[in-house]
Amino acid sequence: MKQLPFMAVVCTVMLFIVYRTTKYQYHQEEIDKKWSLWGKAEAYLTTSQKLKGLPRGIIQDSSDLELRPLWLRSNSRSKSRDYSNRNLLAIPVGIKQKHNVNAMVQKFLPENFTIILFHYDGNVDGWWNLDWSSKAIHIVAQNQTKWWFAKRFLHPDIVSIYDYIFLWDEDLGVEHFSPSRYVKIVKEEGLEISQPALDPNSTEIHHRITVRARNKKFHRRVYERRGSTRCSDASEGPPCTGFVEGMAPVFSRSAWYCTWHLIQNDLVHGWGMDMKLGYCAQGDRTKKVGVVDSQYVVHKGIQTLGGSDHGATKVSKLKKTTTKQGGATVDVRSEIRRQSTWELEVFKERWNQAIAKDKNWVDPFKRRIRKWRSTH
């Protein structure tokens, strides 16, 4: 009987220890869940050794592209700016397309978009006379492509506050396009990867699925019975369904997280990647990838990165753009196309090698095709 008070004290102490331990574990799990804006607790675990000199609460693992003033008035310092429902427009630009880019930015800037311009021709001074230029982010790198810029400056941890990332070319006509209406549609329809439809009168159209359907708000597939590519209800992949083209893609935050990792650091032209974007659609690409018809653009097909300034003419009609290299005259456009074709083959080879090496990876779309065929 004399041991009962002692046992009671021991049990009380044990229960207190269990309670504190459980509470601490729960607290740690909650911190891990919030640690990454992408919802991955592993982010802290993989870097904890490098960051162990810092208390966890002081560490910030993400940033943004928002401009900050050099100073604020005392009554404004405590007010935090609302960055919810914000989107990003990123465009590679050259001074020769200044007029068209100006029209694009004028559409996006008033509708809660952050603007970032990638200057591939090195000319930034020529843009300062535009009213909105000081509100945009300007990054300069001579003769670099959209995918080169995106891989280096649009890391998921940098763009994590943006709901949608518009990674567009500079030669798109936006007279019939509303950014806010477009975002509303892709949200309502659950499109993780999308693009605006192309006006049928566009100078360059490479895939029928991108052409605007006049009587639809959006579409996810196309039907084609002519030519080498046949598209029907049985089609389960690009370019018949689950496909957008590289000139005007729009990514949700989650889809961009995946897409950024798909971009190959050294393959700067991005050829072949559009056929694999569906793997980043966060699910069934036939449902989560689509083309918005009610908000459409005109693709003018202007080739400028190689030095051409011949206006809205088709690639096949472009005059040769030459430059001197090592004493020899080089056709720039031909060399760029040759490089792009080589990169396409390298990308295909890397994809196949990755599949062969990753024994745990299962192609979700091959399983879907087999299932469809077995039921029809």
Coordinates of C-alpha atoms in Angstrom, one line a residue:
M1 CA 0.0 0.0 0.0
K2 CA 2.9 2.3 0.8
Q3 CA 4.1 1.9 -2.9
L4 CA 0.8 3.3 -4.3
P5 CA 1.7 7.0 -3.9
F6 CA 5.1 6.3 -5.4
M7 CA 3.6 4.4 -8.4
A8 CA 1.1 7.2 -8.9
V9 CA 3.9 9.8 -9.1
V10 CA 5.8 7.6 -11.6
C11 CA 2.7 7.1 -13.8
T12 CA 2.0 10.9 -13.7
V13 CA 5.6 11.6 -14.8
M14 CA 5.4 9.0 -17.5
L15 CA 2.1 10.4 -18.8
F16 CA 3.5 13.9 -18.8
I17 CA 6.6 12.7 -20.8
V18 CA 4.4 10.9 -23.3
Y19 CA 2.2 14.0 -23.7
R20 CA 5.1 16.3 -24.2
T21 CA 6.8 13.9 -26.7
T22 CA 3.6 13.5 -28.7
K23 CA 3.0 17.3 -28.7
Y24 CA 6.5 17.9 -29.9
Q25 CA 6.2 15.3 -32.7
Y26 CA 2.9 16.9 -33.8
H27 CA 4.5 20.3 -33.8
Q28 CA 7.4 19.1 -35.9
E29 CA 5.1 17.4 -38.4
E30 CA 3.1 20.7 -38.8
I31 CA 6.2 22.6 -39.4
D32 CA 7.4 20.1 -42.0
K33 CA 4.1 20.4 -43.8
K34 CA 4.4 24.1 -44.0
W35 CA 8.1 24.1 -44.8
S36 CA 7.8 24.1 -48.5
L37 CA 5.2 26.1 -50.5
W38 CA 5.1 23.1 -52.8
G39 CA 3.9 20.8 -49.9
K40 CA 7.1 18.7 -49.7
A41 CA 8.5 18.2 -46.2
E42 CA 11.5 16.5 -47.7
A43 CA 12.9 20.0 -48.7
Y44 CA 14.0 20.5 -45.1
L45 CA 15.3 17.0 -44.6
T46 CA 17.6 17.1 -47.7
T47 CA 19.2 20.4 -46.7
S48 CA 19.0 20.2 -42.9
Q49 CA 22.7 19.4 -42.6
K50 CA 23.7 22.5 -44.6
L51 CA 21.3 24.7 -42.6
K52 CA 21.9 23.3 -39.1
G53 CA 23.6 26.5 -38.0
L54 CA 20.3 28.4 -38.4
P55 CA 17.1 28.1 -36.3
R56 CA 14.4 26.7 -38.5
G57 CA 12.0 29.7 -38.1
I58 CA 14.5 32.2 -39.7
I59 CA 15.0 30.1 -42.9
Q60 CA 13.1 31.2 -46.0
D61 CA 13.3 28.7 -48.9
S62 CA 11.5 30.7 -51.5
S63 CA 11.5 34.1 -53.1
D64 CA 9.5 36.0 -55.8
L65 CA 9.9 38.5 -58.6
E66 CA 8.1 41.4 -56.9
L67 CA 9.9 44.8 -56.8
R68 CA 10.4 46.3 -53.3
P69 CA 10.8 50.0 -52.6
L70 CA 14.1 51.2 -51.0
W71 CA 12.1 52.7 -48.1
L72 CA 8.6 52.9 -46.8
R73 CA 6.9 55.5 -44.6
S74 CA 6.6 54.4 -40.9
N75 CA 2.8 53.9 -41.1
S76 CA 3.2 51.5 -44.1
R77 CA 6.0 49.3 -42.8
S78 CA 3.7 47.0 -40.8
K79 CA 1.3 46.5 -43.7
S80 CA 1.9 43.4 -45.6
R81 CA 1.1 43.4 -49.3
D82 CA -1.4 40.8 -50.6
Y83 CA 0.2 38.6 -53.2
S84 CA -2.7 36.2 -53.6
N85 CA -4.3 35.5 -57.0
R86 CA -1.2 36.9 -58.7
N87 CA 0.2 35.6 -62.0
L88 CA 3.4 35.9 -64.0
L89 CA 4.0 36.8 -67.7
A90 CA 7.5 36.1 -69.0
I91 CA 8.5 36.9 -72.5
P92 CA 11.8 36.8 -74.4
V93 CA 12.1 40.1 -76.3
G94 CA 14.1 42.0 -78.9
I95 CA 13.8 45.7 -79.6
K96 CA 12.5 45.0 -83.1
Q97 CA 9.3 43.6 -81.6
K98 CA 8.9 46.5 -79.1
H99 CA 5.5 47.6 -80.5
N100 CA 4.0 44.2 -80.2
V101 CA 5.4 43.5 -76.8
N102 CA 4.0 46.8 -75.6
A103 CA 0.5 45.8 -76.7
M104 CA 0.9 42.5 -74.9
V105 CA 2.1 44.0 -71.6
Q106 CA -0.7 46.7 -71.7
K107 CA -3.2 43.8 -71.6
F108 CA -1.5 41.9 -68.7
L109 CA -0.2 44.5 -66.4
P110 CA -3.5 46.0 -65.1
E111 CA -4.8 42.5 -64.3
N112 CA -2.6 41.6 -61.4
F113 CA 0.3 40.2 -63.5
T114 CA 4.0 40.5 -62.7
I115 CA 6.0 41.1 -66.0
I116 CA 9.5 39.8 -66.7
L117 CA 11.3 40.5 -70.0
F118 CA 14.2 38.4 -71.1
H119 CA 16.3 40.6 -73.5
Y120 CA 18.0 38.3 -75.9
D121 CA 19.5 41.2 -78.0
G122 CA 21.1 43.0 -75.1
N123 CA 19.1 46.2 -75.7
V124 CA 17.3 47.4 -72.5
D125 CA 17.7 51.1 -72.9
G126 CA 15.3 51.2 -75.8
W127 CA 12.5 50.2 -73.6
W128 CA 12.7 52.9 -70.9
N129 CA 10.4 55.3 -72.7
L130 CA 7.4 53.0 -72.1
D131 CA 5.4 54.0 -69.1
W132 CA 5.3 50.5 -67.6
S133 CA 9.0 49.6 -68.2
S134 CA 10.1 50.5 -64.7
K135 CA 7.4 48.2 -63.3
A136 CA 8.8 45.2 -65.1
I137 CA 11.8 42.9 -64.4
H138 CA 14.5 43.1 -67.1
I139 CA 17.1 40.3 -67.5
V140 CA 19.7 40.5 -70.3
A141 CA 21.7 37.8 -71.9
Q142 CA 22.9 38.0 -75.5
N143 CA 21.4 35.5 -78.0
Q144 CA 19.7 33.2 -75.4
T145 CA 16.4 31.4 -75.8
K146 CA 13.2 31.4 -73.8
W147 CA 14.0 28.0 -72.3
W148 CA 17.5 29.1 -71.3
F149 CA 16.1 32.0 -69.4
A150 CA 13.3 30.0 -67.9
K151 CA 15.6 27.3 -66.5
R152 CA 17.9 29.9 -64.9
F153 CA 15.5 32.6 -63.7
L154 CA 12.1 30.9 -63.1
H155 CA 13.0 28.3 -60.5
P156 CA 9.9 27.0 -58.8
D157 CA 11.1 28.5 -55.5
I158 CA 11.3 31.9 -57.1
V159 CA 7.8 31.8 -58.8
S160 CA 5.9 29.9 -56.0
I161 CA 3.6 32.9 -55.2
Y162 CA 2.2 33.0 -58.7
D163 CA -0.9 30.9 -59.5
Y164 CA -0.1 30.7 -63.3
I165 CA 3.0 31.2 -65.3
F166 CA 2.6 32.5 -68.8
L167 CA 5.8 31.7 -70.8
W168 CA 5.0 33.4 -74.1
D169 CA 6.8 34.3 -77.3
E170 CA 7.0 38.0 -78.3
D171 CA 5.1 37.6 -81.6
L172 CA 1.6 37.0 -80.4
G173 CA -1.3 39.3 -81.2
V174 CA -3.6 39.8 -78.2
E175 CA -6.4 41.9 -79.6
H176 CA -8.9 39.1 -78.8
F177 CA -7.4 38.0 -75.5
S178 CA -8.3 38.9 -71.9
P179 CA -5.9 37.5 -69.3
S180 CA -8.5 37.6 -66.5
R181 CA -11.1 35.7 -68.5
Y182 CA -8.5 33.2 -69.6
V183 CA -7.4 32.5 -66.0
K184 CA -11.1 32.2 -64.9
I185 CA -11.7 29.5 -67.6
V186 CA -8.6 27.4 -66.8
K187 CA -9.4 27.4 -63.1
E188 CA -13.0 26.4 -63.7
E189 CA -12.1 23.6 -66.1
G190 CA -9.1 22.4 -64.1
L191 CA -6.5 22.9 -66.8
E192 CA -3.1 22.6 -65.3
I193 CA -1.3 23.2 -68.7
S194 CA -3.0 25.2 -71.4
Q195 CA -2.6 27.7 -74.2
P196 CA -4.9 30.2 -76.0
A197 CA -6.1 28.9 -79.3
L198 CA -4.6 30.3 -82.5
D199 CA -6.6 32.4 -84.9
P200 CA -6.9 30.4 -88.1
N201 CA -5.4 33.3 -90.0
S202 CA -2.2 33.1 -88.0
T203 CA 1.0 33.1 -90.1
E204 CA 2.3 29.9 -88.5
I205 CA 0.2 26.9 -87.3
H206 CA 2.0 23.6 -86.8
H207 CA -0.6 21.5 -85.1
R208 CA -4.4 21.4 -85.7
I209 CA -5.2 21.0 -82.0
T210 CA -4.0 24.6 -81.5
V211 CA -6.4 26.1 -84.0
R212 CA -9.4 28.0 -82.6
A213 CA -12.8 26.3 -82.7
R214 CA -15.2 29.1 -83.1
N215 CA -18.2 27.5 -81.4
K216 CA -16.3 26.3 -78.2
K217 CA -15.1 27.8 -75.0
F218 CA -12.2 25.4 -74.9
H219 CA -11.2 21.9 -76.3
R220 CA -9.0 19.1 -75.1
R221 CA -8.6 17.1 -78.3
V222 CA -8.8 17.4 -82.1
Y223 CA -10.1 15.0 -84.7
E224 CA -8.0 14.5 -87.9
R225 CA -8.6 12.0 -90.6
R226 CA -6.2 13.3 -93.2
G227 CA -2.5 13.5 -93.4
S228 CA 0.1 11.4 -91.6
T229 CA -1.3 12.1 -88.1
R230 CA -4.7 10.5 -87.5
C231 CA -6.7 11.7 -84.5
S232 CA -9.8 10.1 -83.1
D233 CA -11.5 9.1 -79.8
A234 CA -8.9 6.4 -79.6
S235 CA -6.1 8.9 -79.5
E236 CA -4.7 9.3 -76.0
G237 CA -1.6 11.4 -76.6
P238 CA 0.1 14.3 -78.5
P239 CA -0.5 15.9 -80.8
C240 CA -4.2 14.8 -80.8
T241 CA -4.8 15.4 -77.1
G242 CA -2.9 16.3 -74.0
F243 CA -0.9 18.8 -76.0
V244 CA 0.1 22.5 -76.1
E245 CA 2.7 24.1 -78.3
G246 CA 5.8 25.9 -77.1
M247 CA 5.0 29.5 -78.2
A248 CA 2.3 30.3 -75.7
P249 CA 2.1 27.7 -72.8
V250 CA 0.4 28.5 -69.5
F251 CA 1.3 26.5 -66.4
S252 CA -0.3 26.2 -63.0
R253 CA 2.1 26.4 -60.1
S254 CA 2.2 22.6 -59.7
A255 CA 2.6 22.0 -63.4
W256 CA 5.5 24.5 -63.6
Y257 CA 7.2 22.8 -60.7
C258 CA 7.3 19.6 -62.8
T259 CA 8.0 21.3 -66.1
W260 CA 11.0 23.2 -64.7
H261 CA 12.6 19.9 -63.8
L262 CA 11.8 18.6 -67.3
I263 CA 13.7 21.4 -69.0
Q264 CA 17.2 20.2 -69.9
N265 CA 19.8 22.8 -68.8
D266 CA 21.9 22.4 -71.9
L267 CA 19.2 21.9 -74.5
V268 CA 18.2 25.5 -75.0
H269 CA 15.8 25.3 -77.9
G270 CA 13.3 23.0 -76.1
W271 CA 12.5 20.9 -79.1
G272 CA 10.5 17.7 -78.3
M273 CA 9.6 18.9 -74.8
D274 CA 6.0 19.8 -75.9
M275 CA 5.3 16.2 -76.5
K276 CA 6.2 15.4 -72.9
L277 CA 4.5 18.3 -71.1
G278 CA 1.4 16.1 -70.5
Y279 CA 3.5 14.1 -67.9
C280 CA 3.5 17.3 -65.8
A281 CA -0.3 17.8 -65.9
Q282 CA -0.7 16.5 -62.4
G283 CA -3.0 13.7 -63.6
D284 CA -4.7 12.6 -66.8
R285 CA -3.3 14.8 -69.6
T286 CA -6.5 14.2 -71.7
K287 CA -8.4 16.1 -69.0
K288 CA -5.9 18.5 -67.5
V289 CA -4.3 19.9 -70.7
G290 CA -6.4 22.1 -73.0
V291 CA -6.7 24.9 -75.6
V292 CA -8.9 27.9 -74.7
D293 CA -10.9 29.0 -77.8
S294 CA -12.9 31.9 -76.4
Q295 CA -9.6 33.7 -75.6
Y296 CA -7.4 33.4 -78.6
V297 CA -4.3 35.0 -80.1
V298 CA -2.7 35.5 -83.5
H299 CA 0.7 33.8 -84.0
K300 CA 2.6 36.1 -86.3
G301 CA 5.5 33.7 -86.8
I302 CA 8.3 36.3 -86.6
Q303 CA 11.8 34.7 -86.4
T304 CA 14.0 37.2 -84.7
L305 CA 16.5 35.4 -82.4
G306 CA 18.7 34.5 -85.3
G307 CA 18.9 38.1 -86.5
S308 CA 16.0 38.2 -89.0
D309 CA 14.0 41.4 -89.2
H310 CA 11.8 40.6 -92.2
G311 CA 8.5 41.0 -90.3
A312 CA 5.7 38.5 -90.2
T313 CA 6.9 36.1 -92.9
K314 CA 6.9 32.3 -92.8
V315 CA 10.2 30.6 -91.9
S316 CA 10.4 29.0 -95.3
K317 CA 10.4 32.4 -97.0
L318 CA 12.9 34.0 -94.7
K319 CA 16.0 35.3 -96.5
K320 CA 19.3 33.9 -95.3
T321 CA 20.7 35.7 -92.3
T322 CA 24.5 35.5 -92.3
T323 CA 27.3 36.3 -90.0
K324 CA 31.0 36.0 -90.0
Q325 CA 32.5 33.3 -87.8
G326 CA 36.2 32.3 -88.0
G327 CA 36.5 34.0 -91.4
A328 CA 33.6 32.0 -92.9
T329 CA 30.1 33.2 -93.7
V330 CA 27.5 31.3 -91.7
D331 CA 23.7 31.1 -92.4
V332 CA 22.4 31.7 -88.9
R333 CA 18.9 30.4 -89.4
S334 CA 20.1 27.1 -90.9
E335 CA 22.6 26.6 -88.1
I336 CA 19.9 27.2 -85.5
R337 CA 17.6 24.7 -87.1
R338 CA 20.4 22.2 -87.3
Q339 CA 21.2 22.7 -83.6
S340 CA 17.5 22.4 -82.7
T341 CA 17.2 19.1 -84.6
W342 CA 20.3 17.7 -82.9
E343 CA 18.9 18.8 -79.5
L344 CA 15.6 17.0 -80.3
E345 CA 17.4 13.7 -80.9
V346 CA 19.4 14.2 -77.7
F347 CA 16.2 14.9 -75.7
K348 CA 14.6 11.7 -77.1
E349 CA 17.6 9.7 -76.2
R350 CA 17.8 11.0 -72.6
W351 CA 14.1 10.3 -72.1
N352 CA 14.5 6.7 -73.3
Q353 CA 17.6 6.3 -71.1
A354 CA 15.8 7.7 -68.1
I355 CA 13.0 5.2 -68.5
A356 CA 15.4 2.3 -68.9
K357 CA 17.3 3.3 -65.7
D358 CA 14.3 4.0 -63.5
K359 CA 12.9 0.6 -62.9
N360 CA 10.3 1.9 -60.5
W361 CA 8.8 4.4 -63.0
V362 CA 5.6 3.3 -64.8
D363 CA 4.2 5.2 -67.7
P364 CA 0.7 6.2 -66.6
F365 CA -0.5 6.8 -70.2
K366 CA 0.6 3.4 -71.6
R367 CA -1.5 1.8 -69.0
R368 CA -4.4 4.0 -70.0
I369 CA -4.0 3.0 -73.7
R370 CA -4.0 -0.7 -72.9
K371 CA -7.1 -0.3 -70.7
W372 CA -9.0 1.6 -73.4
R373 CA -8.1 -1.0 -76.1
S374 CA -9.2 -3.9 -73.8
T375 CA -12.7 -2.3 -73.3
H376 CA -13.4 -1.5 -77.0

